GROMACS .gro file of N, CA and C in nm:
model
  252
    1UNK      N    1   8.814  25.344  -3.352
    1UNK     CA    2   8.944  25.333  -3.322
    1UNK      C    3   8.998  25.259  -3.230
    2UNK      N    4   9.073  25.195  -3.200
    2UNK     CA    5   9.162  25.064  -3.105
    2UNK      C    6   9.259  25.146  -3.069
    3UNK      N    7   9.246  25.184  -2.895
    3UNK     CA    8   9.389  25.191  -2.778
    3UNK      C    9   9.434  25.048  -2.772
    4UNK      N   10   9.561  25.114  -2.825
    4UNK     CA   11   9.623  24.965  -2.699
    4UNK      C   12   9.624  24.966  -2.598
    5UNK      N   13   9.629  24.887  -2.498
    5UNK     CA   14   9.667  24.880  -2.372
    5UNK      C   15   9.792  24.941  -2.342
    6UNK      N   16   9.850  24.975  -2.435
    6UNK     CA   17  10.031  25.034  -2.405
    6UNK      C   18  10.034  25.173  -2.382
    7UNK      N   19   9.921  25.272  -2.505
    7UNK     CA   20   9.857  25.318  -2.487
    7UNK      C   21   9.854  25.390  -2.371
    8UNK      N   22   9.737  25.307  -2.323
    8UNK     CA   23   9.658  25.370  -2.228
    8UNK      C   24   9.797  25.388  -2.099
    9UNK      N   25   9.859  25.238  -2.110
    9UNK     CA   26   9.994  25.271  -1.982
    9UNK      C   27  10.090  25.441  -2.017
   10UNK      N   28  10.135  25.458  -2.099
   10UNK     CA   29  10.223  25.579  -2.133
   10UNK      C   30  10.129  25.648  -2.067
   11UNK      N   31   9.994  25.659  -2.137
   11UNK     CA   32   9.945  25.839  -2.054
   11UNK      C   33   9.963  25.818  -1.916
   12UNK      N   34   9.913  25.685  -1.830
   12UNK     CA   35   9.904  25.718  -1.742
   12UNK      C   36  10.027  25.700  -1.620
   13UNK      N   37  10.143  25.713  -1.697
   13UNK     CA   38  10.273  25.712  -1.643
   13UNK      C   39  10.352  25.844  -1.655
   14UNK      N   40  10.250  25.944  -1.758
   14UNK     CA   41  10.294  26.081  -1.780
   14UNK      C   42  10.245  26.158  -1.688
   15UNK      N   43  10.112  26.093  -1.610
   15UNK     CA   44   9.980  26.150  -1.526
   15UNK      C   45  10.125  26.282  -1.449
   16UNK      N   46  10.052  26.409  -1.394
   16UNK     CA   47  10.077  26.468  -1.313
   16UNK      C   48  10.013  26.372  -1.164
   17UNK      N   49  10.146  26.384  -1.065
   17UNK     CA   50  10.038  26.301  -0.958
   17UNK      C   51   9.883  26.329  -0.914
   18UNK      N   52   9.873  26.483  -0.886
   18UNK     CA   53   9.774  26.574  -0.904
   18UNK      C   54   9.615  26.525  -0.952
   19UNK      N   55   9.652  26.453  -1.058
   19UNK     CA   56   9.565  26.401  -1.157
   19UNK      C   57   9.529  26.228  -1.176
   20UNK      N   58   9.621  26.154  -1.128
   20UNK     CA   59   9.579  26.037  -1.120
   20UNK      C   60   9.497  26.002  -1.011
   21UNK      N   61   9.467  26.045  -0.890
   21UNK     CA   62   9.302  26.025  -0.850
   21UNK      C   63   9.198  26.060  -0.914
   22UNK      N   64   9.209  26.136  -0.963
   22UNK     CA   65   9.070  26.146  -1.096
   22UNK      C   66   9.079  26.068  -1.207
   23UNK      N   67   9.154  25.995  -1.293
   23UNK     CA   68   9.210  25.908  -1.367
   23UNK      C   69   9.156  25.804  -1.306
   24UNK      N   70   9.197  25.759  -1.211
   24UNK     CA   71   9.143  25.645  -1.128
   24UNK      C   72   9.054  25.630  -1.110
   25UNK      N   73   8.985  25.756  -1.034
   25UNK     CA   74   8.806  25.739  -1.057
   25UNK      C   75   8.779  25.701  -1.187
   26UNK      N   76   8.786  25.792  -1.234
   26UNK     CA   77   8.754  25.779  -1.407
   26UNK      C   78   8.768  25.623  -1.472
   27UNK      N   79   8.881  25.572  -1.453
   27UNK     CA   80   8.893  25.470  -1.476
   27UNK      C   81   8.785  25.348  -1.498
   28UNK      N   82   8.805  25.374  -1.281
   28UNK     CA   83   8.700  25.245  -1.255
   28UNK      C   84   8.546  25.244  -1.320
   29UNK      N   85   8.478  25.411  -1.307
   29UNK     CA   86   8.347  25.440  -1.360
   29UNK      C   87   8.383  25.370  -1.483
   30UNK      N   88   8.442  25.362  -1.608
   30UNK     CA   89   8.371  25.355  -1.696
   30UNK      C   90   8.398  25.131  -1.676
   31UNK      N   91   8.482  25.099  -1.592
   31UNK     CA   92   8.460  25.000  -1.590
   31UNK      C   93   8.349  24.890  -1.494
   32UNK      N   94   8.295  24.978  -1.465
   32UNK     CA   95   8.151  24.986  -1.420
   32UNK      C   96   8.020  24.962  -1.499
   33UNK      N   97   8.113  24.996  -1.638
   33UNK     CA   98   7.972  25.004  -1.752
   33UNK      C   99   7.931  25.152  -1.791
   34UNK      N  100   7.922  25.227  -1.717
   34UNK     CA  101   7.860  25.368  -1.697
   34UNK      C  102   7.783  25.381  -1.640
   35UNK      N  103   7.699  25.264  -1.572
   35UNK     CA  104   7.593  25.262  -1.478
   35UNK      C  105   7.603  25.284  -1.382
   36UNK      N  106   7.538  25.411  -1.356
   36UNK     CA  107   7.579  25.535  -1.214
   36UNK      C  108   7.475  25.422  -1.069
   37UNK      N  109   7.471  25.438  -0.961
   37UNK     CA  110   7.412  25.371  -0.875
   37UNK      C  111   7.304  25.446  -0.826
   38UNK      N  112   7.207  25.339  -0.785
   38UNK     CA  113   7.112  25.413  -0.745
   38UNK      C  114   7.099  25.467  -0.605
   39UNK      N  115   6.970  25.556  -0.538
   39UNK     CA  116   7.016  25.577  -0.370
   39UNK      C  117   7.022  25.448  -0.277
   40UNK      N  118   6.963  25.349  -0.327
   40UNK     CA  119   6.980  25.228  -0.186
   40UNK      C  120   7.168  25.182  -0.243
   41UNK      N  121   7.201  25.204  -0.369
   41UNK     CA  122   7.365  25.176  -0.331
   41UNK      C  123   7.394  25.265  -0.296
   42UNK      N  124   7.388  25.367  -0.302
   42UNK     CA  125   7.480  25.488  -0.274
   42UNK      C  126   7.495  25.452  -0.112
   43UNK      N  127   7.383  25.427  -0.112
   43UNK     CA  128   7.352  25.455   0.070
   43UNK      C  129   7.402  25.323   0.188
   44UNK      N  130   7.441  25.237   0.080
   44UNK     CA  131   7.527  25.092   0.139
   44UNK      C  132   7.688  25.082   0.092
   45UNK      N  133   7.707  25.225   0.025
   45UNK     CA  134   7.848  25.251  -0.026
   45UNK      C  135   7.921  25.279   0.167
   46UNK      N  136   8.071  25.276   0.123
   46UNK     CA  137   8.130  25.302   0.265
   46UNK      C  138   8.215  25.471   0.248
   47UNK      N  139   8.224  25.505   0.315
   47UNK     CA  140   8.238  25.696   0.258
   47UNK      C  141   8.371  25.650   0.274
   48UNK      N  142   8.471  25.724   0.224
   48UNK     CA  143   8.600  25.707   0.131
   48UNK      C  144   8.648  25.820   0.222
   49UNK      N  145   8.808  25.806   0.252
   49UNK     CA  146   8.913  25.870   0.327
   49UNK      C  147   8.949  26.005   0.320
   50UNK      N  148   8.914  26.043   0.183
   50UNK     CA  149   8.971  26.142   0.076
   50UNK      C  150   8.959  26.275   0.147
   51UNK      N  151   9.027  26.312   0.185
   51UNK     CA  152   9.032  26.453   0.272
   51UNK      C  153   9.001  26.533   0.143
   52UNK      N  154   8.925  26.680   0.217
   52UNK     CA  155   8.911  26.784   0.062
   52UNK      C  156   9.039  26.855   0.035
   53UNK      N  157   9.057  26.877  -0.046
   53UNK     CA  158   9.156  26.964  -0.116
   53UNK      C  159   9.111  27.109  -0.083
   54UNK      N  160   9.185  27.231  -0.104
   54UNK     CA  161   9.149  27.307  -0.022
   54UNK      C  162   9.025  27.367  -0.117
   55UNK      N  163   9.027  27.312  -0.251
   55UNK     CA  164   8.966  27.414  -0.357
   55UNK      C  165   8.826  27.423  -0.271
   56UNK      N  166   8.830  27.282  -0.274
   56UNK     CA  167   8.668  27.224  -0.189
   56UNK      C  168   8.652  27.272  -0.093
   57UNK      N  169   8.748  27.251   0.009
   57UNK     CA  170   8.743  27.312   0.139
   57UNK      C  171   8.697  27.457   0.099
   58UNK      N  172   8.761  27.582   0.006
   58UNK     CA  173   8.680  27.723   0.026
   58UNK      C  174   8.576  27.712  -0.070
   59UNK      N  175   8.527  27.597  -0.133
   59UNK     CA  176   8.379  27.656  -0.192
   59UNK      C  177   8.260  27.590  -0.117
   60UNK      N  178   8.299  27.502   0.022
   60UNK     CA  179   8.243  27.452   0.083
   60UNK      C  180   8.242  27.605   0.163
   61UNK      N  181   8.302  27.646   0.232
   61UNK     CA  182   8.243  27.785   0.277
   61UNK      C  183   8.228  27.922   0.249
   62UNK      N  184   8.288  27.941   0.079
   62UNK     CA  185   8.194  27.965   0.048
   62UNK      C  186   8.034  27.975  -0.085
   63UNK      N  187   8.031  27.877  -0.090
   63UNK     CA  188   7.892  27.876  -0.179
   63UNK      C  189   7.822  27.840  -0.069
   64UNK      N  190   7.772  27.927   0.021
   64UNK     CA  191   7.641  27.876   0.103
   64UNK      C  192   7.518  27.954   0.012
   65UNK      N  193   7.521  28.037  -0.060
   65UNK     CA  194   7.394  28.117  -0.117
   65UNK      C  195   7.309  28.007  -0.245
   66UNK      N  196   7.179  28.058  -0.221
   66UNK     CA  197   7.108  27.935  -0.300
   66UNK      C  198   7.089  28.048  -0.415
   67UNK      N  199   7.101  27.958  -0.542
   67UNK     CA  200   7.023  28.061  -0.658
   67UNK      C  201   6.869  28.006  -0.709
   68UNK      N  202   6.808  28.129  -0.716
   68UNK     CA  203   6.687  28.017  -0.817
   68UNK      C  204   6.681  28.043  -0.974
   69UNK      N  205   6.589  27.925  -0.989
   69UNK     CA  206   6.634  27.846  -1.145
   69UNK      C  207   6.596  28.037  -1.206
   70UNK      N  208   6.534  28.119  -1.223
   70UNK     CA  209   6.546  28.243  -1.237
   70UNK      C  210   6.655  28.308  -1.229
   71UNK      N  211   6.698  28.341  -1.116
   71UNK     CA  212   6.873  28.362  -1.140
   71UNK      C  213   6.941  28.323  -1.200
   72UNK      N  214   6.957  28.187  -1.185
   72UNK     CA  215   7.051  28.126  -1.239
   72UNK      C  216   7.060  28.157  -1.484
   73UNK      N  217   6.907  28.158  -1.428
   73UNK     CA  218   6.833  28.188  -1.623
   73UNK      C  219   6.932  28.280  -1.673
   74UNK      N  220   6.884  28.390  -1.551
   74UNK     CA  221   6.890  28.515  -1.632
   74UNK      C  222   7.092  28.505  -1.588
   75UNK      N  223   7.155  28.480  -1.516
   75UNK     CA  224   7.294  28.515  -1.557
   75UNK      C  225   7.398  28.400  -1.662
   76UNK      N  226   7.274  28.329  -1.700
   76UNK     CA  227   7.349  28.266  -1.796
   76UNK      C  228   7.304  28.327  -1.918
   77UNK      N  229   7.224  28.418  -1.915
   77UNK     CA  230   7.132  28.488  -2.059
   77UNK      C  231   7.030  28.464  -2.103
   78UNK      N  232   6.952  28.287  -2.074
   78UNK     CA  233   6.852  28.230  -2.073
   78UNK      C  234   6.755  28.227  -2.103
   79UNK      N  235   6.648  28.257  -2.158
   79UNK     CA  236   6.491  28.263  -2.116
   79UNK      C  237   6.437  28.203  -2.031
   80UNK      N  238   6.383  28.327  -1.876
   80UNK     CA  239   6.344  28.264  -1.814
   80UNK      C  240   6.212  28.204  -1.748
   81UNK      N  241   6.133  28.174  -1.893
   81UNK     CA  242   6.021  28.116  -1.920
   81UNK      C  243   5.972  27.997  -1.888
   82UNK      N  244   6.144  27.967  -1.923
   82UNK     CA  245   6.110  27.744  -1.929
   82UNK      C  246   6.134  27.776  -1.844
   83UNK      N  247   6.080  27.575  -1.754
   83UNK     CA  248   6.117  27.551  -1.659
   83UNK      C  249   6.206  27.426  -1.637
   84UNK      N  250   6.241  27.399  -1.530
   84UNK     CA  251   6.341  27.273  -1.545
   84UNK      C  252   6.259  27.172  -1.544
   0.00000   0.00000   0.00000
């Protein structure tokens, strides 16, 4: 199914302001051919200057608990006899 540029532009125009950065990041990702950078490329990247959102700050402060493979599998009601 072909999508016209006009249809894409219409969607971008009606995006809520808080979703525009995510949309931009995802479109940028798609234009790079779905290729993830390797660790050497990541090491060469400039850090972004986007501050963390309140939710990200909350997660950073409250998410210090380590969960083992077995605990995670148990929480998800999955068999624990398989390994990652």
